[in-house]
XYZ file of C-alpha atoms in Angstrom:
410
model
C 145.184 152.227 69.588
C 146.979 155.559 68.961
C 149.881 154.564 71.197
C 150.703 151.500 69.085
C 153.467 151.487 66.488
C 152.449 151.837 62.729
C 153.170 148.162 62.208
C 150.905 147.111 65.128
C 148.210 149.523 63.937
C 148.268 147.954 60.474
C 148.026 144.489 61.950
C 145.085 145.653 64.116
C 143.344 147.139 61.061
C 143.750 143.931 59.172
C 142.296 142.062 62.085
C 139.261 144.349 62.107
C 138.669 143.802 58.399
C 138.932 140.078 58.858
C 136.610 140.248 61.812
C 133.919 142.214 59.885
C 134.199 139.856 56.922
C 133.766 136.915 59.283
C 130.551 138.476 60.599
C 129.209 139.098 57.109
C 129.833 135.497 56.134
C 128.423 134.359 59.484
C 131.421 132.130 59.900
C 131.844 131.233 63.543
C 135.427 130.272 62.948
C 136.341 133.670 61.442
C 134.651 135.380 64.354
C 136.709 133.369 66.826
C 139.925 134.142 64.954
C 139.097 137.813 64.596
C 138.347 138.210 68.280
C 141.424 136.323 69.256
C 143.608 138.584 67.064
C 141.966 141.777 68.270
C 142.384 140.926 71.867
C 145.938 139.651 71.675
C 148.266 141.932 73.594
C 145.543 143.430 75.722
C 145.586 142.671 79.484
C 144.077 143.990 82.678
C 146.859 145.868 84.410
C 145.277 145.493 87.845
C 143.607 142.254 88.944
C 139.987 142.470 90.236
C 139.121 141.088 93.651
C 137.873 137.494 93.530
C 134.235 138.461 93.576
C 131.421 138.174 91.066
C 130.945 141.313 88.924
C 127.448 142.575 89.514
C 127.479 145.733 87.408
C 124.304 144.854 85.570
C 122.537 143.290 88.551
C 121.335 146.282 90.561
C 118.088 146.169 88.584
C 118.311 142.917 86.605
C 119.214 139.387 87.709
C 118.771 135.968 86.296
C 117.934 135.013 82.760
C 114.204 134.274 82.420
C 113.164 137.735 83.639
C 114.170 139.624 80.541
C 111.402 138.560 78.224
C 110.092 141.416 76.028
C 106.987 143.246 77.246
C 104.959 142.047 74.238
C 105.087 138.574 75.690
C 101.989 138.671 77.902
C 102.143 135.148 79.255
C 101.476 135.114 82.965
C 104.634 135.254 85.043
C 104.653 133.689 88.475
C 106.307 135.553 91.345
C 106.862 134.430 94.897
C 104.811 136.225 97.513
C 105.802 136.128 101.202
C 103.074 138.006 103.141
C 105.154 138.546 106.279
C 103.702 139.813 109.542
C 101.739 142.900 110.733
C 100.541 144.907 107.773
C 102.484 142.866 105.269
C 99.464 140.834 104.042
C 97.456 144.064 103.597
C 100.236 145.690 101.565
C 100.453 142.625 99.277
C 96.692 142.618 98.880
C 96.841 146.237 97.796
C 99.416 145.467 95.177
C 97.382 142.535 93.961
C 94.351 144.758 93.548
C 96.340 147.174 91.446
C 97.835 144.405 89.320
C 94.461 142.883 88.592
C 92.930 146.280 87.834
C 95.629 147.042 85.288
C 95.656 143.463 83.944
C 99.355 143.002 84.714
C 100.464 139.515 83.590
C 101.482 138.493 87.093
C 100.424 135.442 89.111
C 101.104 135.240 92.856
C 102.515 132.099 94.483
C 101.997 132.630 98.199
C 104.397 130.965 100.609
C 103.963 132.344 104.217
C 106.783 132.158 106.774
C 106.910 133.798 110.173
C 108.815 133.787 113.458
C 105.806 134.903 115.558
C 102.741 133.248 113.967
C 103.270 129.799 115.366
C 105.570 126.772 115.040
C 104.176 125.732 111.666
C 105.254 128.899 109.818
C 108.508 128.946 111.758
C 109.440 125.385 110.897
C 111.794 124.034 108.312
C 109.010 122.815 105.986
C 107.528 126.312 105.515
C 110.982 127.819 105.095
C 111.951 125.291 102.515
C 108.721 125.892 100.542
C 109.625 129.605 100.489
C 113.191 128.862 99.353
C 112.078 126.468 96.626
C 109.514 128.964 95.364
C 112.047 131.780 95.061
C 114.576 129.454 93.382
C 111.922 128.477 90.898
C 110.522 131.927 90.172
C 113.718 133.984 90.646
C 111.779 137.038 91.851
C 109.231 137.949 94.471
C 107.480 140.409 96.792
C 107.667 140.149 100.544
C 106.261 141.865 103.612
C 108.515 142.181 106.553
C 108.950 138.890 108.460
C 108.952 139.935 112.153
C 111.692 138.545 114.378
C 110.623 137.106 117.692
C 112.213 138.464 120.861
C 112.181 135.078 122.616
C 113.957 131.858 121.747
C 117.385 131.148 120.394
C 118.753 130.437 116.959
C 118.674 132.351 113.716
C 115.317 133.938 112.773
C 113.482 132.416 109.836
C 113.807 135.652 107.773
C 117.517 135.644 108.223
C 117.665 131.991 107.217
C 115.843 132.801 104.035
C 118.307 135.593 103.219
C 121.342 133.426 103.833
C 120.181 130.302 102.050
C 119.282 132.335 98.953
C 122.529 134.366 99.313
C 120.664 137.645 99.119
C 123.761 139.517 100.298
C 122.723 143.052 99.399
C 119.808 145.046 100.777
C 119.215 148.177 98.703
C 117.112 151.001 100.222
C 116.249 154.050 98.098
C 115.813 157.137 100.249
C 114.057 159.565 97.897
C 111.702 162.419 98.634
C 108.100 161.848 97.458
C 106.629 164.759 95.567
C 103.687 166.127 97.512
C 104.889 164.844 100.924
C 106.055 167.789 103.023
C 109.113 167.108 105.201
C 111.944 169.129 106.742
C 114.136 168.485 103.731
C 113.086 168.310 100.058
C 114.689 166.663 97.076
C 116.573 163.972 99.103
C 117.930 161.234 96.969
C 120.487 158.709 98.145
C 120.787 154.917 98.378
C 121.906 152.709 101.261
C 123.497 149.463 100.292
C 123.713 147.069 103.250
C 125.557 143.819 103.519
C 122.971 141.527 105.227
C 124.377 138.073 105.624
C 126.889 138.571 108.472
C 128.017 141.145 111.063
C 126.221 141.126 114.440
C 123.143 139.633 112.695
C 124.937 136.297 112.224
C 122.853 134.835 115.039
C 125.938 133.578 116.833
C 125.620 134.346 120.519
C 125.859 132.398 123.698
C 126.068 132.791 127.460
C 129.524 131.986 128.610
C 128.655 132.067 132.326
C 125.471 133.207 133.971
C 125.001 136.889 133.365
C 127.638 137.195 130.647
C 126.539 136.943 127.004
C 128.753 137.098 123.878
C 127.416 138.069 120.469
C 129.845 137.347 117.669
C 130.300 140.095 115.005
C 131.400 138.305 111.864
C 133.033 140.290 109.067
C 134.666 138.424 106.152
C 136.826 139.592 103.276
C 134.774 137.765 100.723
C 131.458 139.397 101.677
C 133.010 142.817 102.228
C 134.588 142.807 98.793
C 131.327 141.605 97.298
C 129.191 144.360 98.802
C 131.740 147.015 98.051
C 131.915 146.054 94.407
C 128.123 145.885 94.256
C 127.943 149.433 95.642
C 130.453 150.833 93.141
C 128.757 149.014 90.275
C 125.446 150.367 91.454
C 126.855 153.919 91.490
C 128.402 153.492 88.028
C 125.253 152.048 86.541
C 123.079 154.862 87.914
C 125.462 157.708 87.112
C 126.219 158.475 90.747
C 129.589 159.958 91.482
C 130.185 159.246 95.186
C 130.302 156.251 97.485
C 130.625 156.544 101.240
C 131.665 153.603 103.444
C 130.223 153.725 106.963
C 132.108 151.915 109.736
C 133.410 152.017 113.333
C 137.008 151.028 112.505
C 138.409 153.377 115.098
C 137.075 151.037 117.801
C 136.558 147.676 116.020
C 139.901 147.837 114.305
C 139.918 144.259 112.995
C 136.307 143.710 112.029
C 135.294 147.105 110.697
C 138.909 147.713 109.737
C 138.642 144.751 107.333
C 135.391 146.089 105.886
C 136.948 149.515 105.374
C 140.085 148.108 103.781
C 138.006 146.097 101.273
C 136.032 149.169 100.353
C 139.266 151.049 99.736
C 140.636 148.323 97.569
C 137.527 148.263 95.386
C 137.470 152.088 95.230
C 140.838 152.107 93.553
C 139.299 150.251 90.617
C 136.782 153.069 90.066
C 138.812 156.322 89.701
C 135.826 158.111 88.269
C 133.813 157.740 91.476
C 134.640 159.732 94.573
C 135.149 157.624 97.671
C 135.123 158.641 101.340
C 134.490 156.920 104.642
C 132.711 158.019 107.741
C 132.392 156.701 111.306
C 128.838 155.514 111.900
C 127.921 157.974 114.738
C 129.151 160.878 112.676
C 127.271 159.507 109.643
C 124.008 159.596 111.607
C 124.561 163.217 112.555
C 125.623 164.143 109.004
C 122.530 162.454 107.596
C 120.133 164.587 109.627
C 122.091 167.833 109.179
C 123.116 167.556 105.555
C 121.647 164.541 103.727
C 122.505 166.071 100.356
C 126.176 165.090 100.693
C 125.317 161.377 100.230
C 124.846 159.476 96.956
C 125.565 155.857 97.796
C 126.353 154.517 101.260
C 127.842 151.066 101.675
C 127.503 149.643 105.192
C 127.747 146.500 107.276
C 124.534 144.879 108.451
C 123.883 146.511 111.820
C 124.699 150.080 110.737
C 122.524 149.555 107.578
C 119.515 148.710 109.700
C 119.975 151.917 111.708
C 120.702 154.229 108.779
C 117.832 152.848 106.646
C 115.337 153.764 109.386
C 116.967 157.132 109.898
C 116.697 157.771 106.128
C 113.028 156.762 106.230
C 112.400 159.419 108.893
C 113.853 162.108 106.608
C 111.326 161.499 103.824
C 108.218 161.035 105.906
C 108.380 157.672 107.645
C 108.599 153.893 107.003
C 105.588 153.907 104.718
C 107.405 155.819 101.974
C 110.595 153.819 101.581
C 111.020 151.094 98.923
C 113.772 148.468 98.889
C 114.900 145.107 97.704
C 117.156 142.185 98.716
C 119.293 140.858 95.923
C 121.847 138.223 95.205
C 123.452 136.703 92.169
C 120.306 134.803 91.032
C 117.332 136.005 93.033
C 115.679 139.255 94.156
C 112.906 140.002 96.650
C 111.234 143.421 96.535
C 110.094 144.663 99.951
C 109.570 147.525 102.358
C 112.737 149.657 102.609
C 112.247 150.250 106.369
C 111.730 146.928 108.031
C 108.712 147.455 110.280
C 105.815 145.049 110.512
C 103.617 147.732 112.213
C 101.847 144.982 114.185
C 99.643 147.429 116.054
C 98.086 148.445 112.743
C 97.502 144.956 111.426
C 93.951 144.349 110.227
C 92.833 147.963 110.854
C 93.130 149.157 107.205
C 95.395 152.076 108.201
C 98.674 151.156 106.455
C 100.374 153.543 104.064
C 101.114 151.435 100.957
C 103.242 154.009 99.128
C 106.728 152.548 99.615
C 105.560 148.990 98.975
C 103.812 150.066 95.790
C 107.053 151.753 94.616
C 108.887 148.466 95.301
C 106.262 146.652 93.201
C 106.749 149.225 90.405
C 110.508 148.601 90.549
C 109.782 144.846 90.272
C 107.648 145.381 87.155
C 110.520 147.420 85.582
C 112.868 144.579 86.540
C 110.578 142.221 84.587
C 110.524 144.597 81.601
C 106.798 145.303 82.176
C 107.487 149.044 81.875
C 104.031 150.102 80.623
C 102.308 148.587 83.668
C 104.944 149.983 86.009
C 104.678 153.505 84.650
C 100.864 153.453 84.785
C 100.799 152.368 88.423
C 103.484 154.865 89.448
C 101.658 157.715 87.634
C 98.440 156.809 89.432
C 100.245 156.813 92.775
C 101.773 160.226 92.187
C 98.393 161.671 91.134
C 96.746 160.462 94.337
C 99.558 161.826 96.545
C 99.743 165.170 94.804
C 95.952 165.628 94.973
C 96.234 165.571 98.806
C 92.647 164.443 99.053
C 93.415 160.912 100.187
C 95.865 160.664 103.054
C 96.538 157.840 105.449
C 97.213 158.502 109.113
C 100.951 158.945 108.735
C 100.309 161.429 105.911
C 98.212 163.564 108.251
C 94.795 162.293 107.111
C 92.122 159.785 108.061
C 91.802 157.751 104.824
C 92.086 154.009 104.930
C 94.427 151.772 102.886
C 91.342 150.717 100.909
C 90.466 154.366 100.210
C 93.999 154.971 98.923
C 93.939 151.974 96.559
C 90.441 152.828 95.301
C 91.632 156.380 94.513
C 94.573 154.917 92.590
C 92.337 152.597 90.524
C 90.238 155.636 89.525
C 93.406 157.248 88.137
C 94.688 154.181 86.285
C 93.233 152.986 82.956
C 93.369 149.195 82.622
C 95.780 148.012 79.950
C 94.180 145.755 77.409
């Protein structure tokens, strides 16, 4: 505004006056004219990549999810139990929701790669897809991938058909949990629709197998922009791209180039890149240097589990898979813990934090805060500890202790 000539400034002032008068008279035509005049002469000096802007979607997606908290009508969410301890984790969350009178109703749609042909079939998968499309939001346990067979696993099919391109894992120290490092706080943003997880592999001749690593410009730009938008929205000043472009010069080179292009659009955010093997070493020697890491699919799987180990284990890490229209909250470290299934030994902490994030997403902040406060009180008391926390308490003991700390909301 100050750089304009006096004549242009006068015209701009006049436009502002007209615009304000148009609002006062509630005249849609005056508003349109005022906006047109105000914006004339302004242009974006550098074109954005051809990807959807997701600045406001790291925590909020869709339209129907933003109802005010005073609207206490029941809201239906999709629930995918998954395998291993997944059903027990979901049962724990359901107990907490019922105790606190959260206005949430579960719509359960099981799918699995290992629990039989029925849950692996197209009918079960389609029911899950239709449910998520209808409800926009959900909770899911980890859907285990079978080691046998060919073709894309059912969990990956769900991700791709719903276009949940970003997996977000929050690696944050839990107060009261003693680990080698304290006060860790960084986020891993993983592109999860392509790379070596594309499910495209074949045996060319007996004894020789090819697995196709797919990296595209469209998805690389999309995940890079999501990562920078996430950093900007959460007041984080650094994004690190993790790659192996020194060896995979075309595939990872394309991913890195896309990250660099997007980084130029965010001059206020520091950008650097790191080769994946070095990133693993750096994460265990100095995790404080990271704020947001943006990674292709395979490296994201590795780094997410490495990050989980830094804060106490897989039971402490929350996460979610998100696309343009849908979001599924889940375990941050993808382990079904099949050997613990049905034994009442699972640590529900990370999954409960994911459920709390979902409640915030749905603008049910009072319920979310109450559950999170109850969780922190139980952990800090150090009286109730599951096996991975160094104790002998059961999952049921842990949830009962939480309900004693949480007053139902009427």
